[in-house]
Amino acid sequence: MRPVPTAPAGAPAPFDVERIRREFPILGQQVRGKPLVYLDNAATAQKPERVIDAEARFYREINANVHRGVHLLSERATQAYEDVREKVRRFLNAPSAKEVIFTRGTTESLNLVAQTFGRQRVGEGDEILVTEMEHHSNIVPWQMLAQERKARLVVAPVDDAGVLRLDELERRLGPRTRILAVTHVSNALGTVNPIARICELARARGVPVVVDGAQGVPHRPVDVRALGCDFYAFSAHKLYGPTGVGVLWGKREHLEAMPPWQGGGDMILSVTFEKTTFNELPYKLEAGTPNIAGVVAMGAAIDWLASIDLAGALAHEHDLLAYGTELLSRIPGIRLVGTAPEKEGVLSFLLGDVHPHDIGTVLDREGVAIRTGHHCAQPLMIRYAIPATARASLAIYNRRSELEALAAGLEKVRRMFA
Ligand code: PMP
């Protein structure tokens, strides 16, 4: 008999999609009488039992406010909350946990940078550089800042495949560029941007780089030191964690120099009617009672990812992307939007003249959940002269058979609208 291979002590068992799926209670349900095929992960990912439990356990056993109490529960809540700061630091390979700011999510993180760091740096006639593939949350805060400061928003284009034109980006890094804001991975195209290279180009000109990591962290290990960026923002809910919580990581020197953002409890050292002195990092940037249970559950999501064979999981996801691309490419009339060589987990497409909303509605009747619309990237839709796309987006718990269900559903759409 062949010996059963055993994993070394402490190492996670090799990735097995069926085992992972069993950890996600929602995935077992039927919708519209069909097994749920959840392919809307770029909008939000489902949560494993461990994350759901962590949030419930916090309320059942620990709930108290943080940082203010001398009583035991408050101490425990503070400890649980602050432990997550260190988990996030490790997760991003950041130099210090003081550089980890808890926010409501990517959107809030980006607004925070724009309204503090941005306001300090950007003046009349200056430029803020973004790319054509940004999510609205990495456009609008900069546009608002530009308007306030009489500065200009400058846009680096993408090519027909959805690859960022680095040569054009470099040409736009001019003497007035004060900030470069760029996404790690495009939610609408799946394109992975070469952040380390982009940061090199920007650094050579003294331009700080703000990275929208909403679609980065769920699909690849992130090391902010290796990337060389100045800020990195993400949301827990796309990372198998809860909604309403996320992170802004920033280089300490920037965070130290930044003014506070919102005023309120926790961000102060002392307050009189004459003068307020502000707390140190990270509390200076965390006014008011935070989403404590959410932060704790985000920590559980990070722990969960560390407990599985993540390399195997991400390899599985890449296999799904290749398989899905192949299946869709075989369907007559399909046009894939976003065919960059470096991609993560997104299949954006059009099918003949069928409106994406009709595609989504027919697929929904088959139990297949995808997203249709502009994906909060309207300027990108304008770039491709399309109003919307249908988008299937992947997570590590998806199966090949789910992509087959997607393809079968699309064949149905094709026959209905032929
Ligand atoms: N950037 C990208 C690339 C995204 O995909 C999203 C979410 N769709 C966001 C930013 C905004 O994230 P949130 O809504 O969680 O703040």
Short mmCIF file of C-alpha atoms and ligand atoms in Angstrom, two decimals:
data_model
loop_
_atom_site.label_atom_id
_atom_site.label_comp_id
_atom_site.label_asym_id
_atom_site.label_seq_id
_atom_site.Cartn_x
_atom_site.Cartn_y
_atom_site.Cartn_z
CA MET A 1 0.00 0.00 0.00
CA ARG A 2 1.26 3.47 -0.84
CA PRO A 3 1.68 5.67 2.19
CA VAL A 4 -0.78 8.55 2.36
CA PRO A 5 1.24 11.75 1.99
CA THR A 6 1.02 13.86 5.09
CA ALA A 7 1.52 17.60 5.20
CA PRO A 8 4.36 18.78 7.44
CA ALA A 9 3.15 19.77 10.89
CA GLY A 10 1.56 23.22 10.81
CA ALA A 11 1.39 23.37 7.01
CA PRO A 12 -2.12 23.67 5.57
CA ALA A 13 -3.65 20.74 3.71
CA PRO A 14 -3.32 21.04 -0.08
CA PHE A 15 -6.07 23.19 -1.57
CA ASP A 16 -9.28 21.30 -2.23
CA VAL A 17 -12.11 23.40 -3.61
CA GLU A 18 -14.86 21.11 -2.31
CA ARG A 19 -13.48 21.27 1.21
CA ILE A 20 -13.18 25.05 1.03
CA ARG A 21 -16.75 25.37 -0.26
CA ARG A 22 -18.07 23.56 2.79
CA GLU A 23 -16.73 26.41 4.92
CA PHE A 24 -19.05 28.88 3.13
CA PRO A 25 -22.61 28.25 4.33
CA ILE A 26 -24.21 30.49 1.68
CA LEU A 27 -22.81 28.51 -1.24
CA GLY A 28 -24.96 25.46 -0.52
CA GLN A 29 -28.25 27.20 -1.22
CA GLN A 30 -30.58 27.08 -4.17
CA VAL A 31 -31.75 30.23 -5.91
CA ARG A 32 -34.68 30.21 -8.29
CA GLY A 33 -34.80 26.45 -7.84
CA LYS A 34 -31.22 26.01 -9.08
CA PRO A 35 -27.95 25.58 -7.21
CA LEU A 36 -26.42 28.99 -6.60
CA VAL A 37 -23.53 29.79 -8.93
CA TYR A 38 -22.00 32.88 -7.37
CA LEU A 39 -19.83 34.74 -9.88
CA ASP A 40 -20.13 38.27 -8.49
CA ASN A 41 -17.09 38.14 -6.26
CA ALA A 42 -15.57 41.40 -7.46
CA ALA A 43 -18.63 43.15 -6.01
CA THR A 44 -18.35 41.27 -2.74
CA ALA A 45 -17.06 37.85 -1.77
CA GLN A 46 -18.89 35.34 0.42
CA LYS A 47 -17.74 34.72 4.00
CA PRO A 48 -16.47 31.53 5.58
CA GLU A 49 -18.06 30.26 8.79
CA ARG A 50 -15.00 31.37 10.71
CA VAL A 51 -15.54 35.02 9.79
CA ILE A 52 -19.27 34.91 10.51
CA ASP A 53 -18.56 33.26 13.86
CA ALA A 54 -15.90 35.79 14.79
CA GLU A 55 -18.30 38.68 14.35
CA ALA A 56 -21.10 36.92 16.26
CA ARG A 57 -18.70 35.80 19.01
CA PHE A 58 -17.48 39.34 19.47
CA TYR A 59 -21.03 40.51 20.18
CA ARG A 60 -21.84 37.47 22.30
CA GLU A 61 -18.75 37.44 24.44
CA ILE A 62 -16.62 40.57 24.22
CA ASN A 63 -18.65 43.57 23.12
CA ALA A 64 -17.45 46.81 24.70
CA ASN A 65 -16.06 50.04 23.33
CA VAL A 66 -12.32 50.23 22.66
CA HIS A 67 -9.56 52.38 24.14
CA ARG A 68 -11.68 54.00 26.80
CA GLY A 69 -12.52 51.54 29.50
CA VAL A 70 -10.68 50.12 32.47
CA HIS A 71 -13.12 47.24 32.77
CA LEU A 72 -12.29 43.77 31.55
CA LEU A 73 -14.54 43.64 28.51
CA SER A 74 -13.21 46.94 27.25
CA GLU A 75 -9.68 45.64 27.69
CA ARG A 76 -10.56 42.50 25.77
CA ALA A 77 -12.30 44.41 22.99
CA THR A 78 -9.30 46.74 22.70
CA GLN A 79 -6.93 43.80 22.59
CA ALA A 80 -8.98 42.02 19.90
CA TYR A 81 -9.19 45.22 17.84
CA GLU A 82 -5.50 46.07 18.15
CA ASP A 83 -4.43 42.49 17.42
CA VAL A 84 -5.94 42.93 13.98
CA ARG A 85 -3.71 45.92 13.31
CA GLU A 86 -0.71 43.65 13.71
CA LYS A 87 -2.38 40.98 11.50
CA VAL A 88 -2.91 43.55 8.76
CA ARG A 89 0.66 44.77 9.15
CA ARG A 90 1.90 41.22 8.57
CA PHE A 91 -0.58 40.66 5.76
CA LEU A 92 0.80 43.69 3.87
CA ASN A 93 4.38 43.29 5.12
CA ALA A 94 4.16 46.86 6.36
CA PRO A 95 6.98 48.17 8.56
CA SER A 96 4.73 49.23 11.45
CA ALA A 97 1.25 48.54 12.80
CA LYS A 98 0.97 52.28 13.50
CA GLU A 99 0.73 52.73 9.73
CA VAL A 100 -2.46 50.66 9.57
CA ILE A 101 -5.59 52.82 9.71
CA PHE A 102 -8.98 51.16 9.99
CA THR A 103 -11.63 52.71 7.77
CA ARG A 104 -15.04 51.79 6.37
CA GLY A 105 -13.41 50.44 3.24
CA THR A 106 -11.48 51.35 0.11
CA THR A 107 -13.71 54.30 -0.70
CA GLU A 108 -13.24 55.88 2.70
CA SER A 109 -9.50 55.17 2.63
CA LEU A 110 -9.10 56.96 -0.70
CA ASN A 111 -11.23 59.91 0.43
CA LEU A 112 -9.15 60.14 3.58
CA VAL A 113 -5.91 60.41 1.58
CA ALA A 114 -7.41 62.91 -0.85
CA GLN A 115 -8.73 65.17 1.89
CA THR A 116 -5.65 65.19 4.10
CA PHE A 117 -2.48 64.34 2.19
CA GLY A 118 -4.06 65.58 -1.04
CA ARG A 119 -5.10 68.92 0.41
CA GLN A 120 -1.60 69.42 1.77
CA ARG A 121 0.13 68.67 -1.50
CA VAL A 122 -2.12 69.88 -4.28
CA GLY A 123 -2.43 73.56 -5.11
CA GLU A 124 -3.58 75.72 -7.99
CA GLY A 125 -2.24 74.55 -11.35
CA ASP A 126 -1.02 71.22 -9.98
CA GLU A 127 -1.89 67.86 -11.48
CA ILE A 128 -3.26 64.61 -10.10
CA LEU A 129 -2.61 61.64 -12.33
CA VAL A 130 -5.07 58.74 -12.52
CA THR A 131 -5.67 56.05 -15.12
CA GLU A 132 -8.52 55.35 -17.48
CA MET A 133 -9.34 52.07 -15.74
CA GLU A 134 -10.00 53.48 -12.26
CA HIS A 135 -13.10 52.72 -10.20
CA HIS A 136 -15.15 55.82 -9.45
CA SER A 137 -13.83 55.74 -5.90
CA ASN A 138 -10.33 56.38 -7.23
CA ILE A 139 -11.51 59.14 -9.56
CA VAL A 140 -14.15 61.20 -7.80
CA PRO A 141 -12.23 62.01 -4.58
CA TRP A 142 -9.35 63.29 -6.74
CA GLN A 143 -11.68 65.19 -9.02
CA MET A 144 -13.30 66.85 -5.99
CA LEU A 145 -9.85 67.76 -4.69
CA ALA A 146 -8.81 69.10 -8.09
CA GLN A 147 -11.92 71.28 -8.24
CA GLU A 148 -11.36 72.61 -4.74
CA ARG A 149 -7.72 73.39 -5.46
CA LYS A 150 -8.08 74.56 -9.06
CA ALA A 151 -5.83 71.67 -10.01
CA ARG A 152 -6.15 69.35 -12.98
CA LEU A 153 -7.00 65.67 -13.20
CA VAL A 154 -4.75 64.04 -15.79
CA VAL A 155 -5.57 60.60 -17.20
CA ALA A 156 -3.22 57.88 -18.42
CA PRO A 157 -4.87 55.78 -21.14
CA VAL A 158 -5.30 52.03 -21.57
CA ASP A 159 -4.92 50.14 -24.84
CA ASP A 160 -7.57 48.08 -26.61
CA ALA A 161 -6.74 44.98 -24.57
CA GLY A 162 -7.07 46.88 -21.30
CA VAL A 163 -3.36 47.25 -20.57
CA LEU A 164 -2.24 50.50 -19.01
CA ARG A 165 0.01 52.45 -21.41
CA LEU A 166 3.11 52.84 -19.26
CA ASP A 167 4.80 55.04 -21.86
CA GLU A 168 1.81 57.40 -21.76
CA LEU A 169 1.72 57.28 -17.98
CA GLU A 170 5.39 58.19 -17.85
CA ARG A 171 4.84 61.10 -20.27
CA ARG A 172 2.14 62.42 -17.96
CA LEU A 173 4.33 62.35 -14.87
CA GLY A 174 5.23 66.00 -15.22
CA PRO A 175 6.70 68.75 -13.05
CA ARG A 176 3.21 69.63 -11.73
CA THR A 177 2.19 66.04 -10.89
CA ARG A 178 1.61 65.92 -7.15
CA ILE A 179 -0.05 62.50 -6.74
CA LEU A 180 -0.49 59.37 -8.84
CA ALA A 181 -3.56 57.26 -7.98
CA VAL A 182 -3.76 53.86 -9.63
CA THR A 183 -5.57 50.59 -9.15
CA HIS A 184 -3.68 47.39 -8.46
CA VAL A 185 -6.21 45.27 -10.34
CA SER A 186 -9.07 46.60 -12.46
CA ASN A 187 -12.50 45.48 -11.27
CA ALA A 188 -13.97 45.91 -14.74
CA LEU A 189 -11.20 44.34 -16.85
CA GLY A 190 -9.17 42.20 -14.47
CA THR A 191 -5.96 43.89 -15.65
CA VAL A 192 -3.11 43.71 -13.15
CA ASN A 193 -1.04 46.86 -13.17
CA PRO A 194 2.74 46.65 -12.67
CA ILE A 195 2.65 48.65 -9.46
CA ALA A 196 6.32 48.20 -8.54
CA ARG A 197 7.40 49.54 -11.94
CA ILE A 198 4.86 52.38 -11.78
CA CYS A 199 6.15 53.33 -8.32
CA GLU A 200 9.70 53.37 -9.65
CA LEU A 201 8.71 55.76 -12.43
CA ALA A 202 6.83 57.98 -9.99
CA ARG A 203 9.55 57.90 -7.33
CA ALA A 204 12.14 59.05 -9.87
CA ARG A 205 10.04 62.22 -10.15
CA GLY A 206 9.21 62.53 -6.47
CA VAL A 207 5.53 61.67 -7.01
CA PRO A 208 3.80 59.65 -4.29
CA VAL A 209 1.63 56.72 -5.40
CA VAL A 210 -1.76 55.85 -3.92
CA VAL A 211 -2.82 52.29 -4.78
CA ASP A 212 -6.43 51.14 -4.85
CA GLY A 213 -5.98 47.57 -3.68
CA ALA A 214 -9.68 46.61 -3.51
CA GLN A 215 -9.18 43.95 -6.18
CA GLY A 216 -5.51 43.37 -5.40
CA VAL A 217 -5.56 41.73 -1.97
CA PRO A 218 -8.20 39.09 -2.81
CA HIS A 219 -6.16 37.71 -5.70
CA ARG A 220 -2.47 38.02 -4.90
CA PRO A 221 -0.16 38.36 -1.93
CA VAL A 222 0.62 42.03 -1.37
CA ASP A 223 3.86 43.38 0.02
CA VAL A 224 3.71 47.15 0.27
CA ARG A 225 7.47 47.38 0.77
CA ALA A 226 8.17 45.41 -2.40
CA LEU A 227 5.59 47.44 -4.32
CA GLY A 228 7.19 50.67 -3.14
CA CYS A 229 3.89 52.57 -2.95
CA ASP A 230 3.05 55.35 -0.51
CA PHE A 231 -0.52 54.33 0.31
CA TYR A 232 -2.49 51.12 -0.18
CA ALA A 233 -6.26 50.88 0.36
CA PHE A 234 -8.52 47.85 0.55
CA SER A 235 -11.92 46.62 1.77
CA ALA A 236 -12.44 43.55 3.94
CA HIS A 237 -15.61 42.46 2.16
CA LYS A 238 -13.85 41.50 -1.05
CA LEU A 239 -11.34 39.52 1.00
CA TYR A 240 -13.87 37.07 2.51
CA GLY A 241 -14.36 39.49 5.41
CA PRO A 242 -17.30 41.64 6.53
CA THR A 243 -18.73 44.74 4.88
CA GLY A 244 -18.25 48.20 6.34
CA VAL A 245 -14.60 47.88 7.22
CA GLY A 246 -11.29 48.26 5.44
CA VAL A 247 -7.77 49.56 5.66
CA LEU A 248 -5.63 52.46 4.67
CA TRP A 249 -1.95 51.69 4.89
CA GLY A 250 0.39 54.65 4.47
CA LYS A 251 4.08 55.35 4.92
CA ARG A 252 4.67 56.61 8.38
CA GLU A 253 6.32 59.86 7.33
CA HIS A 254 3.22 60.76 5.30
CA LEU A 255 0.75 59.76 8.01
CA GLU A 256 2.72 61.68 10.64
CA ALA A 257 2.72 64.81 8.50
CA MET A 258 -0.96 64.55 7.59
CA PRO A 259 -3.53 66.57 9.50
CA PRO A 260 -6.36 64.67 11.17
CA TRP A 261 -9.32 64.00 8.91
CA GLN A 262 -12.50 63.74 10.95
CA GLY A 263 -12.68 65.26 14.40
CA GLY A 264 -14.21 63.49 17.36
CA GLY A 265 -13.54 60.99 20.09
CA ASP A 266 -10.38 58.88 20.16
CA MET A 267 -8.42 61.10 17.76
CA ILE A 268 -7.57 63.66 20.45
CA LEU A 269 -5.19 63.86 23.40
CA SER A 270 -6.90 66.82 25.04
CA VAL A 271 -9.68 69.20 24.19
CA THR A 272 -10.47 72.65 25.51
CA PHE A 273 -12.64 75.24 23.83
CA GLU A 274 -9.46 77.09 22.98
CA LYS A 275 -7.39 74.25 21.58
CA THR A 276 -7.33 70.55 20.79
CA THR A 277 -4.21 68.45 20.66
CA PHE A 278 -4.35 65.38 18.49
CA ASN A 279 -3.61 61.78 19.29
CA GLU A 280 -0.69 59.90 17.82
CA LEU A 281 -0.86 57.40 14.97
CA PRO A 282 -2.95 55.51 14.12
CA TYR A 283 -5.65 57.01 16.38
CA LYS A 284 -5.22 60.49 14.94
CA LEU A 285 -6.95 59.20 11.81
CA GLU A 286 -9.65 57.09 13.50
CA ALA A 287 -12.27 59.41 14.96
CA GLY A 288 -15.24 57.98 16.80
CA THR A 289 -16.23 54.45 17.71
CA PRO A 290 -14.94 52.22 14.92
CA ASN A 291 -16.55 49.10 13.47
CA ILE A 292 -14.97 47.01 16.20
CA ALA A 293 -16.76 43.74 15.42
CA GLY A 294 -16.03 44.27 11.73
CA VAL A 295 -12.33 44.78 12.39
CA VAL A 296 -12.26 41.63 14.51
CA ALA A 297 -14.00 39.67 11.74
CA MET A 298 -11.59 41.12 9.17
CA GLY A 299 -8.82 39.71 11.35
CA ALA A 300 -10.57 36.34 11.22
CA ALA A 301 -10.64 36.54 7.41
CA ILE A 302 -6.90 37.23 7.35
CA ASP A 303 -6.29 34.34 9.77
CA TRP A 304 -8.47 32.10 7.63
CA LEU A 305 -6.46 32.96 4.49
CA ALA A 306 -3.27 32.20 6.40
CA SER A 307 -4.68 28.84 7.47
CA ILE A 308 -5.37 27.52 3.96
CA ASP A 309 -3.05 26.60 1.11
CA LEU A 310 -3.27 30.09 -0.39
CA ALA A 311 -0.78 29.42 -3.18
CA GLY A 312 -2.87 26.40 -4.19
CA ALA A 313 -6.07 28.46 -3.93
CA LEU A 314 -4.72 31.25 -6.14
CA ALA A 315 -3.40 28.71 -8.66
CA HIS A 316 -6.91 27.22 -8.73
CA GLU A 317 -8.37 30.67 -9.37
CA HIS A 318 -5.95 31.20 -12.27
CA ASP A 319 -6.96 27.86 -13.70
CA LEU A 320 -10.61 28.99 -13.49
CA LEU A 321 -9.79 32.23 -15.28
CA ALA A 322 -8.05 30.37 -18.12
CA TYR A 323 -10.88 27.83 -18.32
CA GLY A 324 -13.59 30.49 -18.24
CA THR A 325 -11.80 32.51 -20.92
CA GLU A 326 -11.63 29.44 -23.12
CA LEU A 327 -15.30 28.51 -22.58
CA LEU A 328 -16.54 32.01 -23.29
CA SER A 329 -14.29 32.44 -26.33
CA ARG A 330 -16.00 29.44 -27.92
CA ILE A 331 -19.45 31.07 -27.78
CA PRO A 332 -20.27 32.78 -31.09
CA GLY A 333 -20.83 36.52 -30.69
CA ILE A 334 -18.92 36.87 -27.41
CA ARG A 335 -16.58 39.81 -27.11
CA LEU A 336 -14.31 39.74 -24.10
CA VAL A 337 -13.62 43.21 -22.72
CA GLY A 338 -10.21 43.12 -21.05
CA THR A 339 -7.74 40.66 -22.48
CA ALA A 340 -4.54 41.85 -20.82
CA PRO A 341 -1.87 39.16 -20.49
CA GLU A 342 -1.68 39.84 -16.74
CA LYS A 343 -5.19 39.37 -15.38
CA GLU A 344 -6.99 38.33 -12.22
CA GLY A 345 -10.39 36.78 -11.73
CA VAL A 346 -12.58 38.90 -14.04
CA LEU A 347 -14.43 37.91 -17.22
CA SER A 348 -16.09 41.02 -18.65
CA PHE A 349 -17.95 40.45 -21.89
CA LEU A 350 -20.62 41.40 -24.38
CA LEU A 351 -22.76 38.96 -26.34
CA GLY A 352 -23.79 40.20 -29.76
CA ASP A 353 -26.26 43.05 -29.38
CA VAL A 354 -27.89 41.67 -26.26
CA HIS A 355 -28.01 44.23 -23.49
CA PRO A 356 -25.87 43.09 -20.53
CA HIS A 357 -28.88 43.52 -18.20
CA ASP A 358 -30.80 40.99 -20.28
CA ILE A 359 -27.84 38.61 -20.06
CA GLY A 360 -27.81 39.04 -16.28
CA THR A 361 -31.55 38.49 -15.96
CA VAL A 362 -31.55 35.28 -18.01
CA LEU A 363 -28.52 33.95 -16.12
CA ASP A 364 -30.19 34.75 -12.81
CA ARG A 365 -33.06 32.44 -13.74
CA GLU A 366 -30.44 29.73 -14.10
CA GLY A 367 -29.12 30.46 -10.62
CA VAL A 368 -26.02 32.19 -12.01
CA ALA A 369 -25.21 35.48 -10.27
CA ILE A 370 -23.11 37.87 -12.34
CA ARG A 371 -22.96 41.66 -12.44
CA THR A 372 -23.99 43.87 -15.33
CA GLY A 373 -23.50 47.57 -15.79
CA HIS A 374 -20.65 50.02 -15.85
CA HIS A 375 -18.99 48.54 -12.73
CA CYS A 376 -18.39 52.03 -11.31
CA ALA A 377 -15.96 52.62 -14.16
CA GLN A 378 -17.96 54.82 -16.51
CA PRO A 379 -14.91 56.53 -18.07
CA LEU A 380 -13.61 53.08 -19.01
CA MET A 381 -16.92 52.24 -20.68
CA ILE A 382 -16.63 55.50 -22.62
CA ARG A 383 -13.10 54.48 -23.66
CA TYR A 384 -14.48 51.29 -25.19
CA ALA A 385 -17.60 53.02 -26.51
CA ILE A 386 -19.93 50.61 -24.70
CA PRO A 387 -22.61 51.37 -22.13
CA ALA A 388 -21.96 48.36 -19.94
CA THR A 389 -20.60 44.84 -19.79
CA ALA A 390 -21.66 41.57 -18.22
CA ARG A 391 -19.06 40.50 -15.68
CA ALA A 392 -18.40 37.16 -14.09
CA SER A 393 -15.83 37.46 -11.33
CA LEU A 394 -14.08 34.65 -9.52
CA ALA A 395 -13.16 33.62 -6.02
CA ILE A 396 -11.13 30.69 -4.76
CA TYR A 397 -14.31 28.69 -3.97
CA ASN A 398 -15.60 28.67 -7.54
CA ARG A 399 -15.57 25.46 -9.55
CA ARG A 400 -15.01 24.66 -13.19
CA SER A 401 -18.58 23.32 -13.31
CA GLU A 402 -19.85 26.78 -12.39
CA LEU A 403 -18.14 28.24 -15.43
CA GLU A 404 -19.79 25.51 -17.48
CA ALA A 405 -23.14 26.62 -16.00
CA LEU A 406 -22.29 30.18 -17.03
CA ALA A 407 -21.44 29.08 -20.58
CA ALA A 408 -24.64 26.98 -20.80
CA GLY A 409 -26.66 29.97 -19.59
CA LEU A 410 -25.04 32.15 -22.23
CA GLU A 411 -25.96 29.64 -24.93
CA LYS A 412 -29.55 30.02 -23.71
CA VAL A 413 -29.25 33.81 -23.95
CA ARG A 414 -27.91 33.48 -27.46
CA ARG A 415 -30.80 31.28 -28.57
CA MET A 416 -33.37 33.57 -26.95
CA PHE A 417 -32.04 36.70 -28.59
CA ALA A 418 -30.95 35.17 -31.92
N1 PMP B 1 -11.86 50.10 -6.20
C1 PMP B 1 -12.12 48.98 -6.86
C2 PMP B 1 -11.17 48.53 -7.91
C3 PMP B 1 -13.27 48.23 -6.55
O1 PMP B 1 -13.52 47.12 -7.22
C4 PMP B 1 -14.13 48.71 -5.55
C5 PMP B 1 -15.40 47.95 -5.20
N2 PMP B 1 -16.16 47.59 -6.31
C6 PMP B 1 -13.80 49.88 -4.87
C7 PMP B 1 -12.66 50.54 -5.22
C8 PMP B 1 -14.66 50.42 -3.77
O2 PMP B 1 -14.67 49.56 -2.69
P1 PMP B 1 -15.71 49.79 -1.49
O3 PMP B 1 -17.06 49.94 -2.14
O4 PMP B 1 -15.60 48.54 -0.71
O5 PMP B 1 -15.29 50.99 -0.77
#
